[in-house]
Amino acid sequence: MPYGGANGTLEALDMGVPVVTLVGTRHGERSSFSILSNLGVTQTVAHAPAEYVVIACRLADDPSFRAEVRVAIATGLAGSTLTDAVGHTRALERAYLAALAAKAPSP
């Protein structure tokens, strides 16, 4: 506590499972909110405890809402840098090369 479980959020979303989050004020209380917002999946973001319960109950009781959220998850992930393994690899390679260049002795 109070960390929001970024990995758990990403793993659930990767499987198409909706995630409900309650936005807090500290970094650790906002990680799931950040992920969902960047994916465009704001239907399951609550700003108050009562809203969290309403959203969770709606996901449980409303198949069309649940389907809408699942589509939003799939759409968000398809265009997200979170799923761009090649892009991440190239960025890491550039970082390694920059670090090596900075560390290299001058001739």
PDB file of C-alpha atoms in Angstrom:
ATOM      1  CA  MET A   1       0.000   0.000   0.000  1.00  0.00           C
ATOM      2  CA  PRO A   2      -0.605   2.472  -1.480  1.00  0.00           C
ATOM      3  CA  TYR A   3       0.983   1.413  -4.774  1.00  0.00           C
ATOM      4  CA  GLY A   4      -1.536   0.829  -7.537  1.00  0.00           C
ATOM      5  CA  GLY A   5      -0.052  -2.261  -9.169  1.00  0.00           C
ATOM      6  CA  ALA A   6       1.097  -1.129 -12.600  1.00  0.00           C
ATOM      7  CA  ASN A   7       2.173  -4.625 -13.658  1.00  0.00           C
ATOM      8  CA  GLY A   8      -1.112  -6.158 -12.558  1.00  0.00           C
ATOM      9  CA  THR A   9      -2.989  -3.501 -14.506  1.00  0.00           C
ATOM     10  CA  LEU A  10      -0.939  -4.126 -17.637  1.00  0.00           C
ATOM     11  CA  GLU A  11      -1.313  -7.900 -17.352  1.00  0.00           C
ATOM     12  CA  ALA A  12      -5.086  -7.668 -16.951  1.00  0.00           C
ATOM     13  CA  LEU A  13      -5.426  -5.255 -19.861  1.00  0.00           C
ATOM     14  CA  ASP A  14      -3.256  -7.479 -22.046  1.00  0.00           C
ATOM     15  CA  MET A  15      -5.825 -10.238 -21.469  1.00  0.00           C
ATOM     16  CA  GLY A  16      -8.699  -7.858 -22.225  1.00  0.00           C
ATOM     17  CA  VAL A  17      -9.847  -7.748 -18.617  1.00  0.00           C
ATOM     18  CA  PRO A  18     -11.267  -4.377 -17.547  1.00  0.00           C
ATOM     19  CA  VAL A  19      -9.512  -2.631 -14.667  1.00  0.00           C
ATOM     20  CA  VAL A  20     -11.274  -0.204 -12.344  1.00  0.00           C
ATOM     21  CA  THR A  21      -9.058   2.325 -10.609  1.00  0.00           C
ATOM     22  CA  LEU A  22      -9.565   5.013  -8.007  1.00  0.00           C
ATOM     23  CA  VAL A  23      -7.379   8.036  -8.764  1.00  0.00           C
ATOM     24  CA  GLY A  24      -5.275   9.146  -5.813  1.00  0.00           C
ATOM     25  CA  THR A  25      -2.990  12.092  -5.246  1.00  0.00           C
ATOM     26  CA  ARG A  26       0.422  10.399  -4.998  1.00  0.00           C
ATOM     27  CA  HIS A  27       2.408   8.735  -7.779  1.00  0.00           C
ATOM     28  CA  GLY A  28       1.761   5.217  -6.559  1.00  0.00           C
ATOM     29  CA  GLU A  29      -1.957   5.895  -6.420  1.00  0.00           C
ATOM     30  CA  ARG A  30      -2.094   7.072 -10.029  1.00  0.00           C
ATOM     31  CA  SER A  31      -0.240   4.403 -12.030  1.00  0.00           C
ATOM     32  CA  SER A  32      -3.333   2.539 -13.224  1.00  0.00           C
ATOM     33  CA  PHE A  33      -5.016   5.864 -13.999  1.00  0.00           C
ATOM     34  CA  SER A  34      -2.018   6.871 -16.115  1.00  0.00           C
ATOM     35  CA  ILE A  35      -2.043   3.602 -18.045  1.00  0.00           C
ATOM     36  CA  LEU A  36      -5.795   3.674 -18.654  1.00  0.00           C
ATOM     37  CA  SER A  37      -5.747   7.340 -19.667  1.00  0.00           C
ATOM     38  CA  ASN A  38      -2.937   6.786 -22.147  1.00  0.00           C
ATOM     39  CA  LEU A  39      -4.899   3.936 -23.695  1.00  0.00           C
ATOM     40  CA  GLY A  40      -8.042   6.058 -23.873  1.00  0.00           C
ATOM     41  CA  VAL A  41      -9.908   3.751 -21.493  1.00  0.00           C
ATOM     42  CA  THR A  42     -11.359   6.278 -19.091  1.00  0.00           C
ATOM     43  CA  GLN A  43     -14.734   4.588 -18.562  1.00  0.00           C
ATOM     44  CA  THR A  44     -13.303   2.656 -15.610  1.00  0.00           C
ATOM     45  CA  VAL A  45     -11.512   5.536 -13.892  1.00  0.00           C
ATOM     46  CA  ALA A  46     -13.130   6.650 -10.632  1.00  0.00           C
ATOM     47  CA  HIS A  47     -12.419   9.874  -8.767  1.00  0.00           C
ATOM     48  CA  ALA A  48     -14.318   8.967  -5.598  1.00  0.00           C
ATOM     49  CA  PRO A  49     -14.873   5.714  -3.691  1.00  0.00           C
ATOM     50  CA  ALA A  50     -18.607   5.674  -4.443  1.00  0.00           C
ATOM     51  CA  GLU A  51     -17.906   6.102  -8.162  1.00  0.00           C
ATOM     52  CA  TYR A  52     -15.494   3.155  -7.995  1.00  0.00           C
ATOM     53  CA  VAL A  53     -18.284   0.942  -6.654  1.00  0.00           C
ATOM     54  CA  VAL A  54     -20.713   2.148  -9.325  1.00  0.00           C
ATOM     55  CA  ILE A  55     -18.228   1.382 -12.116  1.00  0.00           C
ATOM     56  CA  ALA A  56     -17.358  -2.058 -10.711  1.00  0.00           C
ATOM     57  CA  CYS A  57     -21.035  -2.960 -10.332  1.00  0.00           C
ATOM     58  CA  ARG A  58     -21.784  -1.745 -13.839  1.00  0.00           C
ATOM     59  CA  LEU A  59     -19.010  -3.931 -15.249  1.00  0.00           C
ATOM     60  CA  ALA A  60     -20.476  -6.899 -13.387  1.00  0.00           C
ATOM     61  CA  ASP A  61     -24.094  -6.229 -14.339  1.00  0.00           C
ATOM     62  CA  ASP A  62     -24.002  -4.617 -17.795  1.00  0.00           C
ATOM     63  CA  PRO A  63     -22.686  -6.870 -20.580  1.00  0.00           C
ATOM     64  CA  SER A  64     -22.814  -4.095 -23.181  1.00  0.00           C
ATOM     65  CA  PHE A  65     -20.727  -1.765 -20.978  1.00  0.00           C
ATOM     66  CA  ARG A  66     -18.260  -4.591 -20.328  1.00  0.00           C
ATOM     67  CA  ALA A  67     -18.024  -5.235 -24.089  1.00  0.00           C
ATOM     68  CA  GLU A  68     -17.527  -1.503 -24.756  1.00  0.00           C
ATOM     69  CA  VAL A  69     -14.648  -1.398 -22.265  1.00  0.00           C
ATOM     70  CA  ARG A  70     -13.065  -4.520 -23.764  1.00  0.00           C
ATOM     71  CA  VAL A  71     -13.172  -2.950 -27.240  1.00  0.00           C
ATOM     72  CA  ALA A  72     -11.621   0.249 -25.853  1.00  0.00           C
ATOM     73  CA  ILE A  73      -8.844  -1.819 -24.249  1.00  0.00           C
ATOM     74  CA  ALA A  74      -8.087  -3.706 -27.471  1.00  0.00           C
ATOM     75  CA  THR A  75      -8.156  -0.506 -29.532  1.00  0.00           C
ATOM     76  CA  GLY A  76      -5.963   1.353 -27.061  1.00  0.00           C
ATOM     77  CA  LEU A  77      -3.402  -1.419 -26.846  1.00  0.00           C
ATOM     78  CA  ALA A  78      -3.244  -1.858 -30.622  1.00  0.00           C
ATOM     79  CA  GLY A  79      -2.014   1.694 -31.096  1.00  0.00           C
ATOM     80  CA  SER A  80      -0.002   2.011 -27.909  1.00  0.00           C
ATOM     81  CA  THR A  81       3.717   2.342 -27.417  1.00  0.00           C
ATOM     82  CA  LEU A  82       3.220  -0.103 -24.526  1.00  0.00           C
ATOM     83  CA  THR A  83       2.957  -2.909 -27.085  1.00  0.00           C
ATOM     84  CA  ASP A  84       5.692  -1.663 -29.439  1.00  0.00           C
ATOM     85  CA  ALA A  85       8.464  -4.146 -28.616  1.00  0.00           C
ATOM     86  CA  VAL A  86      10.537  -3.155 -31.652  1.00  0.00           C
ATOM     87  CA  GLY A  87      10.333   0.537 -30.769  1.00  0.00           C
ATOM     88  CA  HIS A  88      11.328  -0.166 -27.169  1.00  0.00           C
ATOM     89  CA  THR A  89      14.246  -2.303 -28.335  1.00  0.00           C
ATOM     90  CA  ARG A  90      15.513   0.398 -30.709  1.00  0.00           C
ATOM     91  CA  ALA A  91      15.243   3.047 -27.973  1.00  0.00           C
ATOM     92  CA  LEU A  92      17.191   0.809 -25.590  1.00  0.00           C
ATOM     93  CA  GLU A  93      19.857   0.212 -28.223  1.00  0.00           C
ATOM     94  CA  ARG A  94      20.202   3.970 -28.790  1.00  0.00           C
ATOM     95  CA  ALA A  95      20.538   4.498 -25.033  1.00  0.00           C
ATOM     96  CA  TYR A  96      23.281   1.851 -24.835  1.00  0.00           C
ATOM     97  CA  LEU A  97      25.159   3.438 -27.746  1.00  0.00           C
ATOM     98  CA  ALA A  98      24.872   6.893 -26.167  1.00  0.00           C
ATOM     99  CA  ALA A  99      26.139   5.542 -22.844  1.00  0.00           C
ATOM    100  CA  LEU A 100      29.079   3.833 -24.550  1.00  0.00           C
ATOM    101  CA  ALA A 101      29.900   6.991 -26.504  1.00  0.00           C
ATOM    102  CA  ALA A 102      29.825   9.070 -23.333  1.00  0.00           C
ATOM    103  CA  LYS A 103      32.075   6.561 -21.547  1.00  0.00           C
ATOM    104  CA  ALA A 104      34.576   6.173 -24.411  1.00  0.00           C
ATOM    105  CA  PRO A 105      38.002   7.698 -23.725  1.00  0.00           C
ATOM    106  CA  SER A 106      39.020  10.661 -25.864  1.00  0.00           C
ATOM    107  CA  PRO A 107      41.704   9.890 -28.503  1.00  0.00           C
TER     108      PRO A 107
END
